[in-house]
Amino acid sequence: MSRFFVSPDAVGDNTIVIDSREDIHHLSKVLRLREGDSIDISDSVSWEYRCVITSMDKSAVLLKIIDKQSFAAEPETRITLFQGIPKGSKFETIVQKCVELGVDTIQPVFMDRTVVVDKGNYSKKIERLNKISAEAVKQCKRGMVPQVLNSIKVPEMIESFDDYDLVLFPYENEKGITIKDVLTDEPGAGATNIAVIIGPEGGFSEKEAETIVEAGGLSVSLGKTTLRTETAGMAAIAMILYELEL
């Protein structure tokens, strides 16, 4: 079943209107749907709908609501991934797979060992990453599209720590405390809004690691092996949701 996303203002009492030219083209020319066909709609906030197409033209598609349900595929645990910006196309893989796994928000962070240099046009990369997020959501049928935010630096990241119940800092030099230790005891057992901090290819500088821990980040191990930057965030998200939701 095909799924499309609309804003809440597009939803009426019994009808929904799709007016995005891109969605109309995809619906009519790519999927070749017609009047009477069924599709799923998400309002990107709280609700998902089963609908039937009642009319369509180049400017709009009108849908009749058949069924309305709260999101069924959204995790109750909200996870924000603070990702040290990697080089090349690695970030695209990170976004795609972390969205499929259930991440809530992805925050790119320029760190001491980030190789990529922001020449003032990194916002174009963010646009591309948000498109990848939207495509991944359609494939895995989540109810909302996780946002990839504009890039920040480490001090700005640290300022946001108070917004979270738990800040996990997977660190390659941590040998004592595992992520399981934290998630099965306080404060992890009761956390519903969690931040995960992943470094770039070269990991964290010692100064960064000290600053993050001093600010309240909990240094944890993800296991005996050292994971690549494009793998670590996925592993952490999967471990968190397995422990807290399954």
PDB file of N, CA and C in Angstrom, residues 73-112:
ATOM      1  N   ALA A  73       3.594   2.585  13.897  1.00  0.00           N
ATOM      2  CA  ALA A  73       4.983   2.175  13.687  1.00  0.00           C
ATOM      3  C   ALA A  73       5.993   3.151  14.286  1.00  0.00           C
ATOM      4  N   GLU A  74       5.529   4.074  15.138  1.00  0.00           N
ATOM      5  CA  GLU A  74       6.449   5.038  15.741  1.00  0.00           C
ATOM      6  C   GLU A  74       6.882   4.575  17.137  1.00  0.00           C
ATOM      7  N   PRO A  75       8.175   4.549  17.417  1.00  0.00           N
ATOM      8  CA  PRO A  75       8.633   4.184  18.763  1.00  0.00           C
ATOM      9  C   PRO A  75       8.170   5.217  19.797  1.00  0.00           C
ATOM     10  N   GLU A  76       7.890   4.749  21.014  1.00  0.00           N
ATOM     11  CA  GLU A  76       7.563   5.681  22.099  1.00  0.00           C
ATOM     12  C   GLU A  76       8.829   6.398  22.577  1.00  0.00           C
ATOM     13  N   THR A  77       9.960   5.757  22.444  1.00  0.00           N
ATOM     14  CA  THR A  77      11.235   6.356  22.842  1.00  0.00           C
ATOM     15  C   THR A  77      11.735   7.269  21.730  1.00  0.00           C
ATOM     16  N   ARG A  78      11.964   8.532  22.069  1.00  0.00           N
ATOM     17  CA  ARG A  78      12.460   9.492  21.090  1.00  0.00           C
ATOM     18  C   ARG A  78      13.984   9.540  21.181  1.00  0.00           C
ATOM     19  N   ILE A  79      14.643   9.292  20.061  1.00  0.00           N
ATOM     20  CA  ILE A  79      16.107   9.263  20.031  1.00  0.00           C
ATOM     21  C   ILE A  79      16.616  10.331  19.071  1.00  0.00           C
ATOM     22  N   THR A  80      17.456  11.207  19.583  1.00  0.00           N
ATOM     23  CA  THR A  80      18.149  12.187  18.747  1.00  0.00           C
ATOM     24  C   THR A  80      19.587  11.712  18.554  1.00  0.00           C
ATOM     25  N   LEU A  81      20.001  11.613  17.302  1.00  0.00           N
ATOM     26  CA  LEU A  81      21.374  11.203  16.990  1.00  0.00           C
ATOM     27  C   LEU A  81      22.209  12.444  16.701  1.00  0.00           C
ATOM     28  N   PHE A  82      23.179  12.724  17.563  1.00  0.00           N
ATOM     29  CA  PHE A  82      24.171  13.760  17.302  1.00  0.00           C
ATOM     30  C   PHE A  82      25.323  13.079  16.565  1.00  0.00           C
ATOM     31  N   GLN A  83      25.387  13.293  15.271  1.00  0.00           N
ATOM     32  CA  GLN A  83      26.335  12.562  14.434  1.00  0.00           C
ATOM     33  C   GLN A  83      27.492  13.458  14.016  1.00  0.00           C
ATOM     34  N   GLY A  84      28.717  13.069  14.430  1.00  0.00           N
ATOM     35  CA  GLY A  84      29.894  13.746  13.912  1.00  0.00           C
ATOM     36  C   GLY A  84      29.939  13.592  12.405  1.00  0.00           C
ATOM     37  N   ILE A  85      30.071  14.691  11.683  1.00  0.00           N
ATOM     38  CA  ILE A  85      29.901  14.679  10.229  1.00  0.00           C
ATOM     39  C   ILE A  85      31.007  13.858   9.565  1.00  0.00           C
ATOM     40  N   PRO A  86      30.617  12.820   8.814  1.00  0.00           N
ATOM     41  CA  PRO A  86      31.603  11.988   8.109  1.00  0.00           C
ATOM     42  C   PRO A  86      31.831  12.506   6.694  1.00  0.00           C
ATOM     43  N   LYS A  87      32.825  11.974   6.031  1.00  0.00           N
ATOM     44  CA  LYS A  87      33.102  12.401   4.655  1.00  0.00           C
ATOM     45  C   LYS A  87      32.360  11.520   3.655  1.00  0.00           C
ATOM     46  N   GLY A  88      32.321  11.999   2.413  1.00  0.00           N
ATOM     47  CA  GLY A  88      31.712  11.231   1.340  1.00  0.00           C
ATOM     48  C   GLY A  88      30.225  11.032   1.518  1.00  0.00           C
ATOM     49  N   SER A  89      29.746   9.879   1.080  1.00  0.00           N
ATOM     50  CA  SER A  89      28.313   9.588   1.101  1.00  0.00           C
ATOM     51  C   SER A  89      27.894   8.814   2.360  1.00  0.00           C
ATOM     52  N   LYS A  90      28.789   8.724   3.337  1.00  0.00           N
ATOM     53  CA  LYS A  90      28.471   7.940   4.533  1.00  0.00           C
ATOM     54  C   LYS A  90      27.247   8.473   5.268  1.00  0.00           C
ATOM     55  N   PHE A  91      27.102   9.809   5.262  1.00  0.00           N
ATOM     56  CA  PHE A  91      25.979  10.390   5.996  1.00  0.00           C
ATOM     57  C   PHE A  91      24.651   9.950   5.384  1.00  0.00           C
ATOM     58  N   GLU A  92      24.614   9.761   4.084  1.00  0.00           N
ATOM     59  CA  GLU A  92      23.378   9.325   3.431  1.00  0.00           C
ATOM     60  C   GLU A  92      22.972   7.938   3.934  1.00  0.00           C
ATOM     61  N   THR A  93      23.954   7.060   4.074  1.00  0.00           N
ATOM     62  CA  THR A  93      23.677   5.723   4.610  1.00  0.00           C
ATOM     63  C   THR A  93      23.213   5.811   6.052  1.00  0.00           C
ATOM     64  N   ILE A  94      23.857   6.652   6.839  1.00  0.00           N
ATOM     65  CA  ILE A  94      23.486   6.825   8.252  1.00  0.00           C
ATOM     66  C   ILE A  94      22.032   7.267   8.363  1.00  0.00           C
ATOM     67  N   VAL A  95      21.657   8.283   7.575  1.00  0.00           N
ATOM     68  CA  VAL A  95      20.281   8.797   7.637  1.00  0.00           C
ATOM     69  C   VAL A  95      19.288   7.714   7.240  1.00  0.00           C
ATOM     70  N   GLN A  96      19.533   7.064   6.125  1.00  0.00           N
ATOM     71  CA  GLN A  96      18.596   6.053   5.624  1.00  0.00           C
ATOM     72  C   GLN A  96      18.362   4.950   6.649  1.00  0.00           C
ATOM     73  N   LYS A  97      19.430   4.386   7.175  1.00  0.00           N
ATOM     74  CA  LYS A  97      19.300   3.225   8.062  1.00  0.00           C
ATOM     75  C   LYS A  97      18.806   3.619   9.454  1.00  0.00           C
ATOM     76  N   CYS A  98      19.226   4.770   9.961  1.00  0.00           N
ATOM     77  CA  CYS A  98      18.764   5.190  11.293  1.00  0.00           C
ATOM     78  C   CYS A  98      17.287   5.562  11.256  1.00  0.00           C
ATOM     79  N   VAL A  99      16.820   6.126  10.155  1.00  0.00           N
ATOM     80  CA  VAL A  99      15.393   6.408  10.000  1.00  0.00           C
ATOM     81  C   VAL A  99      14.605   5.101   9.983  1.00  0.00           C
ATOM     82  N   GLU A 100      15.089   4.116   9.257  1.00  0.00           N
ATOM     83  CA  GLU A 100      14.412   2.813   9.227  1.00  0.00           C
ATOM     84  C   GLU A 100      14.347   2.192  10.621  1.00  0.00           C
ATOM     85  N   LEU A 101      15.394   2.391  11.412  1.00  0.00           N
ATOM     86  CA  LEU A 101      15.450   1.797  12.745  1.00  0.00           C
ATOM     87  C   LEU A 101      14.568   2.527  13.751  1.00  0.00           C
ATOM     88  N   GLY A 102      14.273   3.825  13.520  1.00  0.00           N
ATOM     89  CA  GLY A 102      13.363   4.517  14.431  1.00  0.00           C
ATOM     90  C   GLY A 102      13.883   5.793  15.057  1.00  0.00           C
ATOM     91  N   VAL A 103      14.964   6.389  14.533  1.00  0.00           N
ATOM     92  CA  VAL A 103      15.477   7.636  15.096  1.00  0.00           C
ATOM     93  C   VAL A 103      14.423   8.736  14.953  1.00  0.00           C
ATOM     94  N   ASP A 104      14.413   9.681  15.899  1.00  0.00           N
ATOM     95  CA  ASP A 104      13.441  10.784  15.878  1.00  0.00           C
ATOM     96  C   ASP A 104      14.000  12.003  15.154  1.00  0.00           C
ATOM     97  N   THR A 105      15.263  12.341  15.441  1.00  0.00           N
ATOM     98  CA  THR A 105      15.908  13.526  14.866  1.00  0.00           C
ATOM     99  C   THR A 105      17.384  13.230  14.664  1.00  0.00           C
ATOM    100  N   ILE A 106      17.961  13.795  13.597  1.00  0.00           N
ATOM    101  CA  ILE A 106      19.397  13.644  13.361  1.00  0.00           C
ATOM    102  C   ILE A 106      20.029  15.035  13.331  1.00  0.00           C
ATOM    103  N   GLN A 107      21.027  15.218  14.168  1.00  0.00           N
ATOM    104  CA  GLN A 107      21.697  16.508  14.286  1.00  0.00           C
ATOM    105  C   GLN A 107      23.162  16.378  13.851  1.00  0.00           C
ATOM    106  N   PRO A 108      23.523  16.888  12.667  1.00  0.00           N
ATOM    107  CA  PRO A 108      24.933  16.858  12.251  1.00  0.00           C
ATOM    108  C   PRO A 108      25.775  17.785  13.130  1.00  0.00           C
ATOM    109  N   VAL A 109      26.981  17.310  13.494  1.00  0.00           N
ATOM    110  CA  VAL A 109      27.857  18.099  14.373  1.00  0.00           C
ATOM    111  C   VAL A 109      29.269  18.139  13.797  1.00  0.00           C
ATOM    112  N   PHE A 110      29.796  19.345  13.662  1.00  0.00           N
ATOM    113  CA  PHE A 110      31.210  19.503  13.307  1.00  0.00           C
ATOM    114  C   PHE A 110      32.033  19.322  14.569  1.00  0.00           C
ATOM    115  N   MET A 111      32.958  18.346  14.547  1.00  0.00           N
ATOM    116  CA  MET A 111      33.784  18.024  15.710  1.00  0.00           C
ATOM    117  C   MET A 111      35.257  18.240  15.385  1.00  0.00           C
ATOM    118  N   ASP A 112      36.108  18.082  16.397  1.00  0.00           N
ATOM    119  CA  ASP A 112      37.536  18.355  16.226  1.00  0.00           C
ATOM    120  C   ASP A 112      38.148  17.540  15.081  1.00  0.00           C
TER     121      ASP A 112
END
